[in-house]
Amino acid sequence: MNAFVHQANASRVVFGPGSLRHLAREIDLLGAKRALVLSTPEQIASAERVAAMLGERAVGIFAKAVMHVPIESARAARDEAQRLGADCAVAIGGGSTTGLGKAIALESALPILAIPTTYAGSEMTSIWGITEAGVKKTGRDARVLPRTVIYDPELTLTLPHGMTVTSVLNAIAHAAEGMYAHDGNPVVALMAEEGIRASAAALAPLQSDPRNLDARSDALYGAWLCGSVLGSVAMGLHHKLCHTLGGSFNLPHAEVHAVILPHALAYNARHAPEAMKRIARALGALDAARGVFDLAQRHGAPPSLAAIGMPADGLDRAADLAASKPYPNPRTLERAALRALLQRAYDGSPPVS
Ligand code: NAD
């Protein structure tokens, strides 16, 4: 075994159906008395429920979280937190809402209690992202890591089928890339394999019954592990491609992950054979890339970049951008091979190693 460094992110996790009932206890354990509750406009009812549970421990609701944290919404949320004298942010929702909490914490170091309702995994990372003038800046900062995470699978019962599938694949992408990360280690690989297994296994029962609480619990447990991998090691080609496509062509986050992952794994396959073996094993498939492709198609994920709004004349620019700045990846970034990968993803063709 090679030498390694493992940096564990210290956060407290409260997991289980109905675990939202522990919210007030968890706020007290943080020593907070004035919580600002965050959500998207679509989830304001959840934010109101949380505020009601907190009673006088809640000082307000800011229900204006939107995808990719525009700087204007970050500023408005920071102002609101300051105006109300908030001493903690409670983020109930997906990665967009957690991201808004992180934007507040980045400036104020306000502790975040996250209540995730998707499988994006942001609650387990110290990665923040803010979009200004159409460009999304990201970074890592220990202040934005949520101190406490309440994973209550009951809150995911309402996640529509399409988002359930793409969000699970988004989670699997974190773990799959963590498996071959240049700074990976055996502990992260364990979490990654179990995260992929639990996430993938949840999809079949959720297909027939989206309100299957056991399967929802497995998917959220998988998302926790996959998010922990994302928070622990560096991501490679897949995340770079998704960031480029999402940022430059305004494509939806989880859908891009679902389309690109099989192709990114195929690109790296021969350069990370051990990782591919473990990913395939976790999926119960013979081949990692093909296994993800089949899983996505079987459960109705978008079939191609074309289907989610990628313009055909953007593929050259996307390949240029993806090949432009070097970063660690098992296989070197070859512009022609990346262009071919993007074409297959655009067409919805099966992955080719
Ligand atoms: P999202 O948070 O944008 O949510 C999408 C929509 O689904 C929203 O309208 C939301 O209100 C709704 N929704 C969420 N949970 C629901 C539920 N249980 N039932 C019904 N509707 C629900 O989507 P996301 O995929 O979770 O997050 C995407 C964002 O998170 C992107 O901006 C991405 O870059 C970011 N992200 C960041 C990290 C990180 O570590 N910083 C990690 C993953 C994702």
Short mmCIF file of C-alpha atoms in Angstrom, two decimals, residues 23-303:
data_model
loop_
_atom_site.label_atom_id
_atom_site.label_comp_id
_atom_site.label_asym_id
_atom_site.label_seq_id
_atom_site.Cartn_x
_atom_site.Cartn_y
_atom_site.Cartn_z
CA LEU A 23 -33.51 20.07 14.78
CA ALA A 24 -33.99 22.22 17.87
CA ARG A 25 -31.63 19.97 19.88
CA GLU A 26 -29.00 20.30 17.16
CA ILE A 27 -29.33 24.09 17.03
CA ASP A 28 -28.88 24.19 20.81
CA LEU A 29 -25.78 22.00 20.53
CA LEU A 30 -24.35 24.55 18.09
CA GLY A 31 -24.97 27.20 20.73
CA ALA A 32 -27.08 29.19 18.26
CA LYS A 33 -30.12 31.25 19.23
CA ARG A 34 -30.95 33.22 16.09
CA ALA A 35 -31.21 31.01 13.01
CA LEU A 36 -31.84 32.32 9.50
CA VAL A 37 -33.62 29.63 7.47
CA LEU A 38 -32.67 29.36 3.78
CA SER A 39 -34.49 27.67 0.89
CA THR A 40 -35.40 28.06 -2.76
CA PRO A 41 -38.73 29.77 -3.57
CA GLU A 42 -40.07 26.30 -4.52
CA GLN A 43 -39.30 24.92 -1.05
CA ILE A 44 -40.58 27.83 1.03
CA ALA A 45 -43.14 25.54 2.70
CA SER A 46 -40.26 23.39 4.02
CA ALA A 47 -38.48 26.52 5.25
CA GLU A 48 -41.65 27.63 7.06
CA ARG A 49 -41.97 24.21 8.67
CA VAL A 50 -38.37 24.40 9.86
CA ALA A 51 -38.87 27.93 11.20
CA ALA A 52 -42.00 26.80 13.05
CA MET A 53 -40.09 23.89 14.60
CA LEU A 54 -37.41 26.31 15.78
CA GLY A 55 -39.90 28.77 17.31
CA GLU A 56 -38.04 31.70 18.85
CA ARG A 57 -34.70 30.20 17.79
CA ALA A 58 -35.58 31.31 14.20
CA VAL A 59 -35.25 35.00 13.28
CA GLY A 60 -36.27 34.83 9.63
CA ILE A 61 -36.61 33.01 6.32
CA PHE A 62 -34.70 33.84 3.15
CA ALA A 63 -36.33 31.78 0.40
CA LYS A 64 -34.46 33.12 -2.62
CA ALA A 65 -31.79 30.49 -3.25
CA VAL A 66 -31.19 29.85 -6.96
CA MET A 67 -28.87 27.59 -8.97
CA HIS A 68 -25.14 28.46 -8.99
CA VAL A 69 -25.37 31.20 -6.29
CA PRO A 70 -25.43 34.47 -8.24
CA ILE A 71 -23.44 37.15 -6.39
CA GLU A 72 -26.58 39.32 -6.12
CA SER A 73 -28.42 36.63 -4.17
CA ALA A 74 -25.33 35.97 -2.02
CA ARG A 75 -25.14 39.68 -1.15
CA ALA A 76 -28.86 39.88 -0.37
CA ALA A 77 -28.63 36.82 1.91
CA ARG A 78 -25.54 38.19 3.69
CA ASP A 79 -27.32 41.53 4.24
CA GLU A 80 -30.39 39.79 5.59
CA ALA A 81 -28.30 37.67 7.98
CA GLN A 82 -26.57 40.79 9.26
CA ARG A 83 -29.77 42.84 9.50
CA LEU A 84 -31.43 40.12 11.60
CA GLY A 85 -28.37 39.46 13.73
CA ALA A 86 -28.41 35.78 12.74
CA ASP A 87 -25.92 33.52 14.50
CA CYS A 88 -26.51 30.46 12.33
CA ALA A 89 -27.87 29.52 8.89
CA VAL A 90 -30.20 26.56 8.44
CA ALA A 91 -30.19 25.47 4.78
CA ILE A 92 -33.02 23.15 3.76
CA GLY A 93 -32.84 22.00 0.14
CA GLY A 94 -30.38 20.88 -2.50
CA GLY A 95 -26.95 22.10 -3.51
CA SER A 96 -28.26 25.54 -4.48
CA THR A 97 -29.56 26.24 -0.98
CA THR A 98 -26.53 24.79 0.78
CA GLY A 99 -24.45 26.91 -1.61
CA LEU A 100 -26.24 30.06 -0.49
CA GLY A 101 -25.49 29.19 3.14
CA LYS A 102 -21.85 28.74 2.18
CA ALA A 103 -21.79 32.17 0.52
CA ILE A 104 -22.92 33.70 3.83
CA ALA A 105 -20.43 31.64 5.86
CA LEU A 106 -17.55 32.54 3.55
CA GLU A 107 -17.73 36.16 4.76
CA SER A 108 -19.16 35.84 8.24
CA ALA A 109 -18.07 32.34 9.40
CA LEU A 110 -21.70 31.81 10.47
CA PRO A 111 -22.16 28.10 11.30
CA ILE A 112 -24.37 26.19 8.85
CA LEU A 113 -26.80 23.44 9.74
CA ALA A 114 -27.67 21.70 6.46
CA ILE A 115 -30.78 19.63 5.79
CA PRO A 116 -30.20 18.13 2.33
CA THR A 117 -33.19 17.17 0.21
CA THR A 118 -31.28 16.02 -2.92
CA TYR A 119 -28.23 13.79 -3.42
CA ALA A 120 -25.83 16.54 -4.61
CA GLY A 121 -23.57 16.19 -1.55
CA SER A 122 -22.56 19.85 -1.10
CA GLU A 123 -23.26 19.56 2.65
CA MET A 124 -20.20 17.31 3.05
CA THR A 125 -17.70 19.64 1.37
CA SER A 126 -15.84 22.85 2.09
CA ILE A 127 -16.23 23.81 -1.59
CA TRP A 128 -18.06 27.07 -2.27
CA GLY A 129 -19.16 28.53 -5.60
CA ILE A 130 -20.39 32.01 -6.50
CA THR A 131 -21.36 33.23 -9.98
CA GLU A 132 -20.48 36.76 -11.00
CA ALA A 133 -21.00 38.20 -14.51
CA GLY A 134 -21.71 34.73 -15.86
CA VAL A 135 -18.51 33.18 -14.45
CA LYS A 136 -18.69 30.71 -11.56
CA LYS A 137 -15.77 30.99 -9.16
CA THR A 138 -15.17 28.08 -6.80
CA GLY A 139 -12.79 27.49 -3.93
CA ARG A 140 -12.29 25.52 -0.74
CA ASP A 141 -12.59 27.17 2.66
CA ALA A 142 -13.03 25.37 5.98
CA ARG A 143 -15.50 28.05 7.18
CA VAL A 144 -18.18 26.93 4.70
CA LEU A 145 -18.30 23.27 5.74
CA PRO A 146 -21.67 22.73 7.47
CA ARG A 147 -21.13 21.95 11.16
CA THR A 148 -24.18 19.73 11.41
CA VAL A 149 -26.07 17.78 8.75
CA ILE A 150 -29.51 16.30 9.32
CA TYR A 151 -30.24 13.62 6.73
CA ASP A 152 -33.94 12.86 6.89
CA PRO A 153 -34.99 10.58 3.98
CA GLU A 154 -38.64 11.58 4.51
CA LEU A 155 -37.74 15.00 3.09
CA THR A 156 -36.64 13.40 -0.19
CA LEU A 157 -39.95 11.61 -0.85
CA THR A 158 -41.12 14.60 -2.91
CA LEU A 159 -38.09 14.67 -5.21
CA PRO A 160 -39.50 14.12 -8.72
CA HIS A 161 -38.41 10.92 -10.50
CA GLY A 162 -36.29 12.69 -13.12
CA MET A 163 -34.35 14.65 -10.50
CA THR A 164 -33.99 11.57 -8.33
CA VAL A 165 -32.21 9.73 -11.15
CA THR A 166 -29.93 12.59 -12.21
CA SER A 167 -29.15 13.53 -8.61
CA VAL A 168 -28.20 9.92 -7.75
CA LEU A 169 -25.91 9.89 -10.81
CA ASN A 170 -24.45 13.21 -9.66
CA ALA A 171 -23.60 11.52 -6.35
CA ILE A 172 -22.12 8.47 -8.09
CA ALA A 173 -19.91 10.82 -10.15
CA HIS A 174 -18.25 12.18 -6.98
CA ALA A 175 -17.42 8.69 -5.76
CA ALA A 176 -16.33 7.38 -9.17
CA GLU A 177 -13.81 10.20 -9.62
CA GLY A 178 -12.71 9.90 -6.00
CA MET A 179 -11.77 6.31 -6.74
CA TYR A 180 -8.98 7.41 -9.11
CA ALA A 181 -8.13 10.78 -7.52
CA HIS A 182 -4.40 11.58 -7.47
CA ASP A 183 -4.71 12.34 -3.74
CA GLY A 184 -7.03 9.42 -2.96
CA ASN A 185 -6.48 6.83 -0.27
CA PRO A 186 -7.90 3.47 0.85
CA VAL A 187 -10.41 5.01 3.26
CA VAL A 188 -11.84 7.30 0.59
CA ALA A 189 -11.99 4.34 -1.83
CA LEU A 190 -14.01 2.36 0.74
CA MET A 191 -16.49 5.21 1.10
CA ALA A 192 -16.63 5.60 -2.67
CA GLU A 193 -17.38 1.96 -3.38
CA GLU A 194 -20.06 1.73 -0.71
CA GLY A 195 -21.50 5.09 -1.81
CA ILE A 196 -21.84 3.91 -5.42
CA ARG A 197 -23.31 0.59 -4.33
CA ALA A 198 -25.97 2.13 -2.08
CA SER A 199 -26.84 4.89 -4.56
CA ALA A 200 -27.16 2.62 -7.58
CA ALA A 201 -29.11 -0.05 -5.69
CA ALA A 202 -31.73 2.52 -4.63
CA LEU A 203 -32.77 3.38 -8.19
CA ALA A 204 -34.68 0.19 -9.10
CA PRO A 205 -37.04 0.26 -6.09
CA LEU A 206 -37.52 4.01 -6.52
CA GLN A 207 -38.48 3.51 -10.15
CA SER A 208 -41.52 1.49 -9.17
CA ASP A 209 -42.25 3.37 -5.93
CA PRO A 210 -40.75 6.87 -5.49
CA ARG A 211 -42.05 6.88 -1.90
CA ASN A 212 -40.16 3.72 -0.86
CA LEU A 213 -38.60 4.99 2.37
CA ASP A 214 -35.99 2.22 2.62
CA ALA A 215 -34.74 3.00 -0.88
CA ARG A 216 -34.83 6.75 -0.14
CA SER A 217 -32.72 6.04 2.98
CA ASP A 218 -30.20 4.05 0.91
CA ALA A 219 -29.97 6.82 -1.68
CA LEU A 220 -29.38 9.47 1.01
CA TYR A 221 -26.83 7.28 2.78
CA GLY A 222 -25.10 6.83 -0.59
CA ALA A 223 -25.21 10.59 -1.18
CA TRP A 224 -23.59 11.19 2.21
CA LEU A 225 -20.70 8.84 1.39
CA CYS A 226 -20.30 10.17 -2.16
CA GLY A 227 -20.39 13.77 -0.89
CA SER A 228 -17.74 12.89 1.70
CA VAL A 229 -15.52 11.63 -1.12
CA LEU A 230 -16.05 14.90 -3.01
CA GLY A 231 -15.12 16.78 0.15
CA SER A 232 -11.94 14.76 0.72
CA VAL A 233 -10.10 14.46 -2.60
CA ALA A 234 -9.60 16.26 -5.91
CA MET A 235 -11.94 15.60 -8.81
CA GLY A 236 -10.74 14.98 -12.41
CA LEU A 237 -11.96 15.12 -16.01
CA HIS A 238 -15.62 14.43 -15.34
CA HIS A 239 -16.13 17.32 -12.91
CA LYS A 240 -14.03 19.63 -15.07
CA LEU A 241 -16.19 18.85 -18.11
CA CYS A 242 -19.42 19.31 -16.15
CA HIS A 243 -18.19 22.61 -14.72
CA THR A 244 -17.27 23.81 -18.23
CA LEU A 245 -20.54 22.70 -19.80
CA GLY A 246 -22.70 24.00 -16.96
CA GLY A 247 -20.89 27.33 -16.68
CA SER A 248 -20.30 28.15 -20.35
CA PHE A 249 -23.50 26.76 -21.85
CA ASN A 250 -25.83 27.15 -18.87
CA LEU A 251 -26.79 23.45 -18.86
CA PRO A 252 -28.61 21.99 -15.82
CA HIS A 253 -26.19 20.68 -13.18
CA ALA A 254 -27.34 17.15 -12.31
CA GLU A 255 -28.42 16.35 -15.89
CA VAL A 256 -24.96 17.20 -17.25
CA HIS A 257 -23.40 14.87 -14.68
CA ALA A 258 -25.78 12.08 -15.71
CA VAL A 259 -24.91 12.41 -19.42
CA ILE A 260 -21.14 12.91 -19.12
CA LEU A 261 -20.17 10.35 -16.46
CA PRO A 262 -20.10 7.17 -18.64
CA HIS A 263 -17.99 8.96 -21.26
CA ALA A 264 -15.54 10.44 -18.76
CA LEU A 265 -15.08 7.00 -17.17
CA ALA A 266 -14.49 5.43 -20.60
CA TYR A 267 -11.89 8.11 -21.35
CA ASN A 268 -9.97 7.22 -18.18
CA ALA A 269 -10.68 3.48 -18.17
CA ARG A 270 -7.34 2.10 -19.34
CA HIS A 271 -5.43 4.49 -17.10
CA ALA A 272 -7.24 3.59 -13.87
CA PRO A 273 -8.00 -0.15 -14.11
CA GLU A 274 -8.27 -0.80 -10.36
CA ALA A 275 -10.72 2.08 -9.90
CA MET A 276 -12.81 0.82 -12.83
CA LYS A 277 -12.91 -2.67 -11.34
CA ARG A 278 -14.25 -1.33 -8.06
CA ILE A 279 -16.79 0.97 -9.72
CA ALA A 280 -18.05 -1.93 -11.85
CA ARG A 281 -18.25 -4.17 -8.77
CA ALA A 282 -20.26 -1.54 -6.88
CA LEU A 283 -22.67 -1.30 -9.82
CA GLY A 284 -22.91 -5.08 -10.27
CA ALA A 285 -21.74 -4.58 -13.86
CA LEU A 286 -18.94 -6.00 -16.00
CA ASP A 287 -17.64 -2.61 -17.08
CA ALA A 288 -17.71 0.70 -15.15
CA ALA A 289 -18.50 3.08 -18.02
CA ARG A 290 -21.03 0.79 -19.63
CA GLY A 291 -22.56 0.04 -16.23
CA VAL A 292 -23.19 3.74 -15.55
CA PHE A 293 -24.52 4.26 -19.11
CA ASP A 294 -26.97 1.36 -18.77
CA LEU A 295 -28.04 2.43 -15.26
CA ALA A 296 -28.77 5.96 -16.52
CA GLN A 297 -30.71 4.81 -19.58
CA ARG A 298 -32.62 2.12 -17.66
CA HIS A 299 -33.95 4.73 -15.27
CA GLY A 300 -34.78 7.42 -17.81
CA ALA A 301 -31.90 9.88 -17.42
CA PRO A 302 -31.53 12.35 -20.31
CA PRO A 303 -29.93 10.41 -23.18
#
